[in-house]
Amino acid sequence: MNLPLNPWLVLGLAIVAEVIGTSALKASDGFTRLGPSLIVVVGYAISFYCLALVLRSIPVGVAYAVWSGLGIVLITLVAYIVYQQTIDLAGLIGMGLIVAGVLVLNLFSNSAPH
């Protein structure tokens, strides 16, 4: 069964929801603060629901590679902006390789639906 929406847009929503949930994990202080804890639970619920829908149209390996890879990069950017966490040159290179891998997978691989 195919999604009525573009599966890549739904995957984007899954990634954004996961990044929001993960960002709230630090603020939840080990799930001792109600507001951030609710954001974590709702963010992950939306993310996994959307990811499950996407798997109807996009192969699991491709969807998970994009979801996790872009999630890593986005959460690192959020941590830099919100929590003033720094990343060194090796970390930047590693994230660049993750983005390159996602691009190669989507642009050149026959595994990804186009």
Short mmCIF file of N, CA, C and O in Angstrom, two decimals:
data_model
loop_
_atom_site.label_atom_id
_atom_site.label_comp_id
_atom_site.label_asym_id
_atom_site.label_seq_id
_atom_site.Cartn_x
_atom_site.Cartn_y
_atom_site.Cartn_z
N MET A 1 0.84 -1.19 0.00
CA MET A 1 0.00 0.00 0.00
C MET A 1 0.88 1.25 0.00
O MET A 1 1.77 1.39 0.83
N ASN A 2 0.64 2.13 -0.92
CA ASN A 2 1.44 3.34 -1.03
C ASN A 2 0.84 4.46 -0.20
O ASN A 2 -0.35 4.50 0.07
N LEU A 3 1.71 5.38 0.21
CA LEU A 3 1.27 6.54 0.97
C LEU A 3 0.54 7.51 0.07
O LEU A 3 0.91 7.69 -1.09
N PRO A 4 -0.49 8.20 0.60
CA PRO A 4 -1.14 9.24 -0.20
C PRO A 4 -0.24 10.47 -0.35
O PRO A 4 -0.42 11.25 -1.27
N LEU A 5 0.74 10.62 0.55
CA LEU A 5 1.70 11.72 0.48
C LEU A 5 3.02 11.19 -0.07
O LEU A 5 3.28 9.99 -0.05
N ASN A 6 3.86 12.10 -0.50
CA ASN A 6 5.20 11.72 -0.95
C ASN A 6 5.94 11.08 0.22
O ASN A 6 6.09 11.69 1.28
N PRO A 7 6.41 9.85 0.06
CA PRO A 7 7.09 9.17 1.18
C PRO A 7 8.33 9.90 1.66
O PRO A 7 8.69 9.81 2.83
N TRP A 8 8.99 10.63 0.78
CA TRP A 8 10.17 11.38 1.20
C TRP A 8 9.80 12.53 2.12
O TRP A 8 10.56 12.88 3.03
N LEU A 9 8.63 13.15 1.90
CA LEU A 9 8.17 14.20 2.80
C LEU A 9 7.81 13.62 4.17
O LEU A 9 8.11 14.21 5.21
N VAL A 10 7.19 12.44 4.16
CA VAL A 10 6.85 11.78 5.42
C VAL A 10 8.13 11.36 6.14
O VAL A 10 8.22 11.49 7.37
N LEU A 11 9.14 10.93 5.40
CA LEU A 11 10.42 10.60 6.01
C LEU A 11 11.05 11.85 6.61
O LEU A 11 11.62 11.81 7.71
N GLY A 12 10.93 12.97 5.93
CA GLY A 12 11.42 14.24 6.47
C GLY A 12 10.74 14.59 7.78
O GLY A 12 11.37 15.05 8.74
N LEU A 13 9.42 14.37 7.85
CA LEU A 13 8.68 14.61 9.09
C LEU A 13 9.17 13.68 10.19
O LEU A 13 9.34 14.09 11.35
N ALA A 14 9.43 12.42 9.84
CA ALA A 14 9.96 11.46 10.82
C ALA A 14 11.30 11.93 11.37
O ALA A 14 11.55 11.84 12.58
N ILE A 15 12.14 12.45 10.50
CA ILE A 15 13.46 12.93 10.92
C ILE A 15 13.33 14.13 11.83
O ILE A 15 13.95 14.21 12.90
N VAL A 16 12.48 15.09 11.45
CA VAL A 16 12.29 16.29 12.27
C VAL A 16 11.72 15.92 13.64
O VAL A 16 12.18 16.43 14.68
N ALA A 17 10.73 15.03 13.67
CA ALA A 17 10.13 14.61 14.95
C ALA A 17 11.17 13.91 15.83
O ALA A 17 11.21 14.12 17.05
N GLU A 18 12.02 13.10 15.23
CA GLU A 18 13.06 12.40 15.99
C GLU A 18 14.08 13.40 16.55
O GLU A 18 14.52 13.27 17.70
N VAL A 19 14.44 14.39 15.77
CA VAL A 19 15.39 15.40 16.23
C VAL A 19 14.79 16.22 17.38
O VAL A 19 15.47 16.51 18.37
N ILE A 20 13.52 16.56 17.28
CA ILE A 20 12.85 17.28 18.37
C ILE A 20 12.83 16.42 19.63
O ILE A 20 13.15 16.89 20.72
N GLY A 21 12.45 15.15 19.48
CA GLY A 21 12.43 14.26 20.64
C GLY A 21 13.79 14.08 21.27
O GLY A 21 13.94 14.14 22.49
N THR A 22 14.80 13.88 20.44
CA THR A 22 16.16 13.70 20.95
C THR A 22 16.67 14.97 21.61
O THR A 22 17.33 14.92 22.66
N SER A 23 16.35 16.12 21.04
CA SER A 23 16.77 17.39 21.63
C SER A 23 16.17 17.59 23.01
O SER A 23 16.81 18.12 23.91
N ALA A 24 14.94 17.13 23.19
CA ALA A 24 14.27 17.28 24.48
C ALA A 24 14.78 16.29 25.53
O ALA A 24 14.53 16.49 26.73
N LEU A 25 15.49 15.24 25.09
CA LEU A 25 16.02 14.28 26.06
C LEU A 25 16.92 14.94 27.10
O LEU A 25 16.81 14.67 28.29
N LYS A 26 17.81 15.80 26.65
CA LYS A 26 18.71 16.48 27.58
C LYS A 26 17.91 17.37 28.53
O LYS A 26 18.15 17.35 29.74
N ALA A 27 16.95 18.08 28.00
CA ALA A 27 16.14 18.98 28.83
C ALA A 27 15.22 18.21 29.79
O ALA A 27 14.81 18.75 30.82
N SER A 28 14.93 16.94 29.49
CA SER A 28 14.06 16.16 30.37
C SER A 28 14.75 15.79 31.68
O SER A 28 14.09 15.37 32.62
N ASP A 29 16.08 15.94 31.71
CA ASP A 29 16.86 15.64 32.91
C ASP A 29 16.54 14.25 33.45
O ASP A 29 16.14 14.07 34.60
N GLY A 30 16.72 13.26 32.56
CA GLY A 30 16.47 11.87 32.96
C GLY A 30 14.99 11.58 33.20
O GLY A 30 14.64 10.80 34.08
N PHE A 31 14.14 12.22 32.45
CA PHE A 31 12.68 12.09 32.56
C PHE A 31 12.16 12.56 33.91
O PHE A 31 11.14 12.08 34.40
N THR A 32 12.83 13.54 34.53
CA THR A 32 12.35 14.10 35.79
C THR A 32 11.57 15.39 35.58
O THR A 32 10.97 15.89 36.53
N ARG A 33 11.57 15.93 34.37
CA ARG A 33 10.82 17.15 34.05
C ARG A 33 9.71 16.78 33.06
O ARG A 33 9.98 16.24 31.99
N LEU A 34 8.48 17.07 33.44
CA LEU A 34 7.31 16.61 32.70
C LEU A 34 7.25 17.16 31.27
O LEU A 34 7.07 16.39 30.33
N GLY A 35 7.37 18.46 31.09
CA GLY A 35 7.24 19.06 29.76
C GLY A 35 8.19 18.46 28.73
O GLY A 35 7.75 17.93 27.70
N PRO A 36 9.49 18.54 28.99
CA PRO A 36 10.43 17.95 28.03
C PRO A 36 10.24 16.45 27.86
O PRO A 36 10.42 15.92 26.76
N SER A 37 9.85 15.76 28.93
CA SER A 37 9.63 14.31 28.83
C SER A 37 8.47 14.00 27.88
O SER A 37 8.54 13.05 27.09
N LEU A 38 7.41 14.81 27.94
CA LEU A 38 6.29 14.63 27.02
C LEU A 38 6.71 14.89 25.58
O LEU A 38 6.28 14.19 24.66
N ILE A 39 7.56 15.90 25.39
CA ILE A 39 8.06 16.20 24.04
C ILE A 39 8.86 15.01 23.51
O ILE A 39 8.73 14.65 22.34
N VAL A 40 9.66 14.38 24.35
CA VAL A 40 10.43 13.20 23.93
C VAL A 40 9.49 12.09 23.47
O VAL A 40 9.64 11.54 22.37
N VAL A 41 8.50 11.78 24.29
CA VAL A 41 7.59 10.67 23.98
C VAL A 41 6.79 10.96 22.72
O VAL A 41 6.68 10.11 21.82
N VAL A 42 6.24 12.15 22.61
CA VAL A 42 5.44 12.51 21.43
C VAL A 42 6.32 12.58 20.18
O VAL A 42 5.95 12.08 19.11
N GLY A 43 7.51 13.15 20.31
CA GLY A 43 8.43 13.24 19.17
C GLY A 43 8.80 11.88 18.63
O GLY A 43 8.76 11.63 17.43
N TYR A 44 9.15 10.97 19.54
CA TYR A 44 9.51 9.62 19.10
C TYR A 44 8.31 8.86 18.54
O TYR A 44 8.44 8.11 17.57
N ALA A 45 7.14 9.05 19.15
CA ALA A 45 5.94 8.37 18.65
C ALA A 45 5.63 8.81 17.22
O ALA A 45 5.37 7.97 16.34
N ILE A 46 5.68 10.11 16.97
CA ILE A 46 5.43 10.62 15.62
C ILE A 46 6.50 10.10 14.67
O ILE A 46 6.20 9.66 13.55
N SER A 47 7.75 10.14 15.11
CA SER A 47 8.85 9.72 14.26
C SER A 47 8.71 8.26 13.84
O SER A 47 8.81 7.93 12.66
N PHE A 48 8.48 7.38 14.81
CA PHE A 48 8.38 5.95 14.48
C PHE A 48 7.12 5.64 13.68
O PHE A 48 7.15 4.77 12.80
N TYR A 49 6.03 6.35 13.94
CA TYR A 49 4.81 6.15 13.16
C TYR A 49 5.07 6.53 11.70
O TYR A 49 4.75 5.77 10.78
N CYS A 50 5.66 7.70 11.49
CA CYS A 50 5.96 8.15 10.12
C CYS A 50 6.95 7.21 9.45
O CYS A 50 6.79 6.87 8.27
N LEU A 51 7.96 6.77 10.19
CA LEU A 51 8.94 5.84 9.61
C LEU A 51 8.26 4.54 9.20
O LEU A 51 8.53 3.99 8.13
N ALA A 52 7.35 4.06 10.03
CA ALA A 52 6.62 2.83 9.69
C ALA A 52 5.80 3.01 8.42
O ALA A 52 5.74 2.11 7.58
N LEU A 53 5.18 4.17 8.25
CA LEU A 53 4.42 4.45 7.03
C LEU A 53 5.33 4.49 5.80
O LEU A 53 4.99 3.97 4.74
N VAL A 54 6.48 5.11 5.97
CA VAL A 54 7.44 5.25 4.87
C VAL A 54 7.91 3.89 4.38
O VAL A 54 8.14 3.69 3.18
N LEU A 55 8.01 2.92 5.28
CA LEU A 55 8.52 1.60 4.91
C LEU A 55 7.57 0.85 3.98
O LEU A 55 7.95 -0.17 3.41
N ARG A 56 6.37 1.38 3.77
CA ARG A 56 5.48 0.81 2.76
C ARG A 56 5.96 1.12 1.35
O ARG A 56 5.61 0.42 0.41
N SER A 57 6.75 2.19 1.21
CA SER A 57 7.15 2.67 -0.11
C SER A 57 8.65 2.67 -0.35
O SER A 57 9.09 2.56 -1.48
N ILE A 58 9.42 2.85 0.71
CA ILE A 58 10.88 2.95 0.60
C ILE A 58 11.49 1.75 1.31
O ILE A 58 11.09 1.43 2.43
N PRO A 59 12.47 1.07 0.70
CA PRO A 59 13.11 -0.07 1.36
C PRO A 59 13.67 0.31 2.73
O PRO A 59 14.18 1.43 2.92
N VAL A 60 13.58 -0.61 3.68
CA VAL A 60 13.97 -0.32 5.06
C VAL A 60 15.42 0.15 5.17
O VAL A 60 15.72 1.06 5.95
N GLY A 61 16.33 -0.44 4.43
CA GLY A 61 17.73 -0.04 4.51
C GLY A 61 17.95 1.40 4.07
O GLY A 61 18.70 2.14 4.69
N VAL A 62 17.28 1.78 3.00
CA VAL A 62 17.40 3.14 2.49
C VAL A 62 16.75 4.13 3.45
O VAL A 62 17.34 5.15 3.81
N ALA A 63 15.53 3.83 3.88
CA ALA A 63 14.81 4.73 4.79
C ALA A 63 15.58 4.92 6.08
O ALA A 63 15.74 6.05 6.57
N TYR A 64 16.09 3.83 6.64
CA TYR A 64 16.80 3.93 7.91
C TYR A 64 18.13 4.67 7.75
O TYR A 64 18.53 5.45 8.62
N ALA A 65 18.81 4.46 6.64
CA ALA A 65 20.07 5.16 6.40
C ALA A 65 19.84 6.66 6.33
O ALA A 65 20.58 7.45 6.93
N VAL A 66 18.80 7.08 5.62
CA VAL A 66 18.49 8.51 5.50
C VAL A 66 18.04 9.05 6.86
O VAL A 66 18.50 10.11 7.30
N TRP A 67 17.14 8.33 7.52
CA TRP A 67 16.58 8.75 8.81
C TRP A 67 17.68 8.92 9.86
O TRP A 67 17.77 9.96 10.51
N SER A 68 18.51 7.93 9.99
CA SER A 68 19.55 8.00 11.02
C SER A 68 20.67 8.96 10.63
O SER A 68 21.15 9.74 11.47
N GLY A 69 21.08 8.93 9.37
CA GLY A 69 22.18 9.79 8.94
C GLY A 69 21.85 11.26 9.05
O GLY A 69 22.61 12.04 9.64
N LEU A 70 20.72 11.66 8.50
CA LEU A 70 20.34 13.07 8.60
C LEU A 70 19.98 13.46 10.02
O LEU A 70 20.22 14.59 10.44
N GLY A 71 19.43 12.51 10.78
CA GLY A 71 19.14 12.77 12.18
C GLY A 71 20.40 13.09 12.97
O GLY A 71 20.43 14.01 13.79
N ILE A 72 21.48 12.34 12.71
CA ILE A 72 22.75 12.59 13.39
C ILE A 72 23.25 14.00 13.10
O ILE A 72 23.66 14.74 14.00
N VAL A 73 23.21 14.38 11.84
CA VAL A 73 23.71 15.70 11.46
C VAL A 73 22.84 16.80 12.07
O VAL A 73 23.36 17.77 12.65
N LEU A 74 21.52 16.65 11.99
CA LEU A 74 20.63 17.68 12.52
C LEU A 74 20.72 17.79 14.04
O LEU A 74 20.72 18.90 14.58
N ILE A 75 20.79 16.67 14.74
CA ILE A 75 20.87 16.74 16.20
C ILE A 75 22.20 17.35 16.63
O ILE A 75 22.27 18.06 17.64
N THR A 76 23.24 17.14 15.87
CA THR A 76 24.52 17.77 16.18
C THR A 76 24.43 19.28 16.00
O THR A 76 24.94 20.04 16.82
N LEU A 77 23.74 19.72 14.96
CA LEU A 77 23.53 21.16 14.76
C LEU A 77 22.69 21.76 15.88
O LEU A 77 22.98 22.85 16.38
N VAL A 78 21.64 21.07 16.29
CA VAL A 78 20.80 21.54 17.40
C VAL A 78 21.62 21.62 18.68
O VAL A 78 21.53 22.61 19.42
N ALA A 79 22.42 20.60 18.96
CA ALA A 79 23.26 20.59 20.16
C ALA A 79 24.25 21.76 20.14
O ALA A 79 24.52 22.38 21.17
N TYR A 80 24.76 22.07 18.97
CA TYR A 80 25.68 23.20 18.83
C TYR A 80 24.98 24.52 19.12
O TYR A 80 25.49 25.36 19.86
N ILE A 81 23.79 24.69 18.57
CA ILE A 81 23.05 25.95 18.71
C ILE A 81 22.43 26.08 20.10
O ILE A 81 22.56 27.11 20.76
N VAL A 82 21.72 25.05 20.55
CA VAL A 82 20.95 25.15 21.79
C VAL A 82 21.80 24.92 23.03
O VAL A 82 21.67 25.63 24.02
N TYR A 83 22.67 23.92 22.99
CA TYR A 83 23.44 23.54 24.18
C TYR A 83 24.91 23.96 24.11
O TYR A 83 25.70 23.58 24.97
N GLN A 84 25.29 24.72 23.09
CA GLN A 84 26.65 25.22 22.92
C GLN A 84 27.68 24.09 22.95
O GLN A 84 28.81 24.26 23.42
N GLN A 85 27.31 22.91 22.45
CA GLN A 85 28.26 21.82 22.36
C GLN A 85 29.10 22.00 21.10
O GLN A 85 28.58 22.40 20.06
N THR A 86 30.37 21.73 21.21
CA THR A 86 31.25 21.94 20.07
C THR A 86 31.53 20.60 19.38
O THR A 86 31.33 19.54 19.95
N ILE A 87 32.00 20.71 18.17
CA ILE A 87 32.41 19.52 17.42
C ILE A 87 33.75 19.84 16.75
O ILE A 87 33.96 20.95 16.25
N ASP A 88 34.64 18.88 16.80
CA ASP A 88 35.97 19.11 16.25
C ASP A 88 36.00 18.78 14.75
O ASP A 88 34.99 18.37 14.17
N LEU A 89 37.15 18.99 14.16
CA LEU A 89 37.32 18.77 12.73
C LEU A 89 37.00 17.33 12.33
O LEU A 89 36.33 17.09 11.33
N ALA A 90 37.46 16.38 13.13
CA ALA A 90 37.18 14.97 12.82
C ALA A 90 35.67 14.70 12.82
O ALA A 90 35.16 13.97 11.97
N GLY A 91 34.97 15.30 13.77
CA GLY A 91 33.51 15.15 13.81
C GLY A 91 32.84 15.76 12.59
O GLY A 91 31.90 15.18 12.04
N LEU A 92 33.31 16.93 12.18
CA LEU A 92 32.75 17.56 10.98
C LEU A 92 33.01 16.72 9.74
O LEU A 92 32.12 16.57 8.89
N ILE A 93 34.20 16.17 9.65
CA ILE A 93 34.52 15.30 8.50
C ILE A 93 33.63 14.07 8.53
O ILE A 93 33.08 13.66 7.49
N GLY A 94 33.47 13.47 9.70
CA GLY A 94 32.61 12.30 9.82
C GLY A 94 31.18 12.59 9.41
O GLY A 94 30.55 11.80 8.69
N MET A 95 30.65 13.72 9.84
CA MET A 95 29.28 14.08 9.44
C MET A 95 29.20 14.37 7.95
O MET A 95 28.20 14.06 7.31
N GLY A 96 30.25 14.95 7.40
CA GLY A 96 30.28 15.16 5.96
C GLY A 96 30.23 13.84 5.20
O GLY A 96 29.55 13.72 4.18
N LEU A 97 30.92 12.85 5.73
CA LEU A 97 30.89 11.52 5.11
C LEU A 97 29.50 10.88 5.23
O LEU A 97 29.05 10.19 4.31
N ILE A 98 28.82 11.12 6.35
CA ILE A 98 27.46 10.61 6.50
C ILE A 98 26.55 11.23 5.44
O ILE A 98 25.80 10.52 4.76
N VAL A 99 26.62 12.54 5.30
CA VAL A 99 25.79 13.23 4.30
C VAL A 99 26.15 12.74 2.90
O VAL A 99 25.27 12.47 2.08
N ALA A 100 27.45 12.57 2.64
CA ALA A 100 27.87 12.06 1.33
C ALA A 100 27.31 10.66 1.09
O ALA A 100 26.84 10.35 -0.01
N GLY A 101 27.32 9.83 2.11
CA GLY A 101 26.77 8.49 1.98
C GLY A 101 25.29 8.49 1.68
O GLY A 101 24.81 7.73 0.83
N VAL A 102 24.54 9.35 2.35
CA VAL A 102 23.10 9.46 2.08
C VAL A 102 22.87 9.94 0.65
O VAL A 102 22.00 9.43 -0.05
N LEU A 103 23.67 10.91 0.21
CA LEU A 103 23.53 11.40 -1.17
C LEU A 103 23.86 10.32 -2.19
O LEU A 103 23.12 10.14 -3.17
N VAL A 104 24.93 9.60 -1.99
CA VAL A 104 25.31 8.52 -2.91
C VAL A 104 24.20 7.47 -2.96
O VAL A 104 23.81 7.01 -4.04
N LEU A 105 23.70 7.10 -1.80
CA LEU A 105 22.63 6.10 -1.73
C LEU A 105 21.41 6.55 -2.52
O LEU A 105 20.82 5.78 -3.28
N ASN A 106 21.04 7.81 -2.38
CA ASN A 106 19.83 8.30 -3.03
C ASN A 106 20.01 8.67 -4.49
O ASN A 106 19.09 8.57 -5.28
N LEU A 107 21.19 9.12 -4.86
CA LEU A 107 21.41 9.59 -6.23
C LEU A 107 21.88 8.48 -7.18
O LEU A 107 21.57 8.51 -8.36
N PHE A 108 22.66 7.54 -6.65
CA PHE A 108 23.30 6.58 -7.54
C PHE A 108 22.92 5.12 -7.33
O PHE A 108 23.19 4.30 -8.17
N SER A 109 22.32 4.81 -6.20
CA SER A 109 22.01 3.42 -5.90
C SER A 109 20.67 3.02 -6.53
O SER A 109 19.72 3.79 -6.54
N ASN A 110 20.62 1.81 -7.03
CA ASN A 110 19.36 1.27 -7.53
C ASN A 110 18.46 0.79 -6.40
O ASN A 110 17.32 0.41 -6.62
N SER A 111 18.96 0.81 -5.17
CA SER A 111 18.18 0.39 -4.01
C SER A 111 17.13 1.43 -3.64
O SER A 111 16.08 1.10 -3.11
N ALA A 112 17.43 2.69 -3.89
CA ALA A 112 16.51 3.78 -3.51
C ALA A 112 15.51 4.02 -4.63
O ALA A 112 15.89 4.16 -5.79
N PRO A 113 14.22 4.05 -4.30
CA PRO A 113 13.22 4.37 -5.33
C PRO A 113 13.35 5.83 -5.76
O PRO A 113 13.54 6.70 -4.94
N HIS A 114 13.26 6.05 -7.05
CA HIS A 114 13.40 7.43 -7.58
C HIS A 114 12.14 7.84 -8.27
O HIS A 114 11.40 7.12 -8.80
#
